Coordinates of C-alpha atoms in Angstrom, one line a residue:
X1 CA 172.9 169.6 76.3
X2 CA 171.3 172.2 74.1
X3 CA 174.5 173.6 72.5
X4 CA 172.9 176.4 70.5
X5 CA 175.2 177.2 67.6
X6 CA 178.0 175.1 69.1
X7 CA 180.6 177.7 69.9
X8 CA 181.2 176.3 73.4
X9 CA 181.1 172.7 72.2
X10 CA 183.6 173.3 69.5
X11 CA 185.9 175.2 71.9
X12 CA 185.8 172.3 74.3
X13 CA 186.6 169.9 71.5
X14 CA 189.6 172.0 70.4
X15 CA 190.8 172.3 74.0
X16 CA 190.4 168.6 74.7
X17 CA 191.3 166.7 71.4
X18 CA 191.6 163.3 73.2
X19 CA 188.1 163.6 74.8
X20 CA 185.0 162.5 73.0
X21 CA 182.1 164.9 73.2
X22 CA 178.4 164.5 72.5
X23 CA 176.4 167.6 71.6
X24 CA 172.6 167.4 71.8
X25 CA 170.5 170.1 70.2
X26 CA 167.0 169.6 68.9
X27 CA 167.0 172.7 66.6
X28 CA 168.1 172.3 63.0
X29 CA 169.7 175.7 62.7
X30 CA 171.9 175.0 65.7
X31 CA 172.9 171.6 64.4
X32 CA 173.8 173.1 61.0
X33 CA 175.9 176.0 62.5
X34 CA 177.7 173.5 64.7
X35 CA 178.3 171.0 61.9
X36 CA 179.8 173.8 59.8
X37 CA 182.2 174.7 62.6
X38 CA 183.2 171.0 63.1
X39 CA 183.9 170.7 59.4
X40 CA 185.9 173.9 59.3
X41 CA 188.0 172.9 62.2
X42 CA 188.4 169.3 61.1
X43 CA 187.2 168.0 64.4
X44 CA 186.7 164.3 64.9
X45 CA 185.9 164.1 68.6
X46 CA 182.3 165.4 68.5
X47 CA 179.2 163.5 67.8
X48 CA 175.9 165.3 67.4
X49 CA 172.4 164.3 68.2
X50 CA 169.5 166.4 66.9
X51 CA 166.8 165.3 69.3
X52 CA 165.7 166.2 72.8
X53 CA 168.2 165.1 75.5
X54 CA 165.9 162.8 77.4
X55 CA 166.5 159.8 75.0
X56 CA 170.2 160.1 75.2
X57 CA 170.1 160.5 79.0
X58 CA 168.1 157.3 79.3
X59 CA 170.4 155.4 77.0
X60 CA 173.8 156.3 78.4
X61 CA 175.5 153.8 80.7
X62 CA 175.9 154.6 84.4
X63 CA 179.0 156.7 85.4
X64 CA 180.0 157.1 81.7
X65 CA 180.2 160.9 81.5
X66 CA 183.0 163.1 82.9
X67 CA 181.4 166.5 82.5
X68 CA 178.0 167.7 81.5
X69 CA 177.1 171.2 80.4
X70 CA 173.6 172.8 80.2
X71 CA 174.3 176.4 79.5
X72 CA 171.6 179.1 79.1
X73 CA 168.9 176.5 78.5
X74 CA 165.3 177.8 78.0
X75 CA 164.1 178.9 81.4
X76 CA 160.4 178.3 80.6
X77 CA 159.5 181.2 83.0
X78 CA 155.8 180.5 83.3
X79 CA 154.9 178.2 86.2
X80 CA 152.8 175.9 84.0
X81 CA 155.8 175.4 81.8
X82 CA 158.2 174.4 84.5
X83 CA 157.9 170.7 83.5
X84 CA 159.6 171.6 80.2
X85 CA 162.8 172.9 81.9
X86 CA 165.8 170.8 81.2
X87 CA 167.0 170.9 84.8
X88 CA 164.3 169.4 87.0
X89 CA 164.2 166.6 89.6
X90 CA 163.9 163.7 87.1
X91 CA 166.7 165.0 84.8
X92 CA 168.9 165.5 87.9
X93 CA 168.4 161.9 88.6
X94 CA 169.5 161.0 85.1
X95 CA 172.5 163.3 85.5
X96 CA 173.4 161.6 88.8
X97 CA 173.2 158.2 87.1
X98 CA 175.3 159.0 84.1
X99 CA 178.0 161.2 85.7
X100 CA 181.1 159.4 87.0
X101 CA 182.1 159.9 90.6
X102 CA 183.8 163.4 90.8
X103 CA 182.4 164.4 87.4
X104 CA 181.2 168.0 86.9
X105 CA 177.8 169.3 86.2
X106 CA 178.0 172.8 84.8
X107 CA 174.9 175.0 84.5
X108 CA 174.6 178.6 83.5
X109 CA 171.6 181.0 83.1
X110 CA 170.9 184.7 83.0
X111 CA 167.2 184.4 83.9
X112 CA 166.6 185.4 87.6
X113 CA 163.7 183.0 87.9
X114 CA 165.7 180.1 86.5
X115 CA 168.6 181.1 88.8
X116 CA 166.3 180.7 91.8
X117 CA 165.0 177.4 90.4
X118 CA 168.5 175.9 90.0
X119 CA 169.7 177.1 93.4
X120 CA 166.6 175.7 95.1
X121 CA 166.9 172.4 93.3
X122 CA 170.4 171.2 92.5
X123 CA 172.2 171.8 95.8
X124 CA 169.5 169.7 97.5
X125 CA 170.0 166.7 95.3
X126 CA 171.9 164.1 97.3
X127 CA 174.3 163.2 94.4
X128 CA 175.7 166.7 93.9
X129 CA 177.8 169.1 95.9
X130 CA 178.1 172.7 94.9
X131 CA 181.8 173.7 94.4
X132 CA 181.2 177.5 95.1
X133 CA 182.9 178.8 98.3
X134 CA 182.3 182.5 97.7
X135 CA 180.1 184.6 95.4
X136 CA 182.9 185.1 92.8
X137 CA 182.9 181.4 92.2
X138 CA 179.5 181.6 90.5
X139 CA 179.4 185.2 89.3
X140 CA 182.4 184.9 87.0
X141 CA 182.7 182.4 84.2
X142 CA 185.6 180.0 84.8
X143 CA 188.5 180.5 82.4
X144 CA 188.2 177.0 81.0
X145 CA 184.5 177.7 80.2
X146 CA 184.3 179.3 76.7
X147 CA 181.8 182.1 76.3
X148 CA 178.6 181.5 74.3
X149 CA 176.5 183.7 72.0
X150 CA 173.6 183.5 74.6
X151 CA 176.0 184.8 77.3
X152 CA 177.0 187.7 75.1
X153 CA 173.3 188.5 74.4
X154 CA 172.5 188.4 78.2
X155 CA 175.5 190.7 79.1
X156 CA 174.7 193.2 76.3
X157 CA 171.1 193.3 77.6
X158 CA 172.3 194.0 81.1
X159 CA 171.4 190.6 82.6
X160 CA 173.8 189.0 85.0
X161 CA 174.5 185.3 84.3
X162 CA 175.5 182.8 87.0
X163 CA 177.9 179.9 86.3
X164 CA 177.2 176.9 88.6
X165 CA 179.5 173.9 89.0
X166 CA 178.5 170.9 90.9
X167 CA 180.5 167.7 91.6
X168 CA 179.1 164.2 91.4
X169 CA 179.5 162.8 94.9
X170 CA 181.1 159.4 95.1
X171 CA 178.6 156.6 95.1
X172 CA 180.4 154.6 97.8
X173 CA 180.8 157.5 100.2

């Protein structure tokens, strides 16, 4: 969700050619950059949606998604803008509905306020369990998690990203 220029999405598509991916990005420049990469790589396993994510989240069937990424989304740092954040209680409910049992929810941010927001919100949601067992589990990007341009900007500016992975708990358990 919110794939920026698409470098992470394209890398995932190349690494998993038998998996269908949906990229959602409301900004035209990001869509154009990603479409160029898809064309250049000859990828056929990506579909793009140039709208806000809420419509797609509402339309997807329950338990239909195996992994969901929301990397370096806009933190909307002002308190009055918190309702615009991608990850908030109501979208977590959508994520819980569409993610299959055992599926991964992967989140990343370099914004300290958004880091606190995510860590105060997601682990408390009854559908998700945090996979981190030690600090290195969220301070280092997993090897199967391609870097993004936003991550590079954060690191060059001296900001420290966190990489959060949550598992969708089984519905029957």
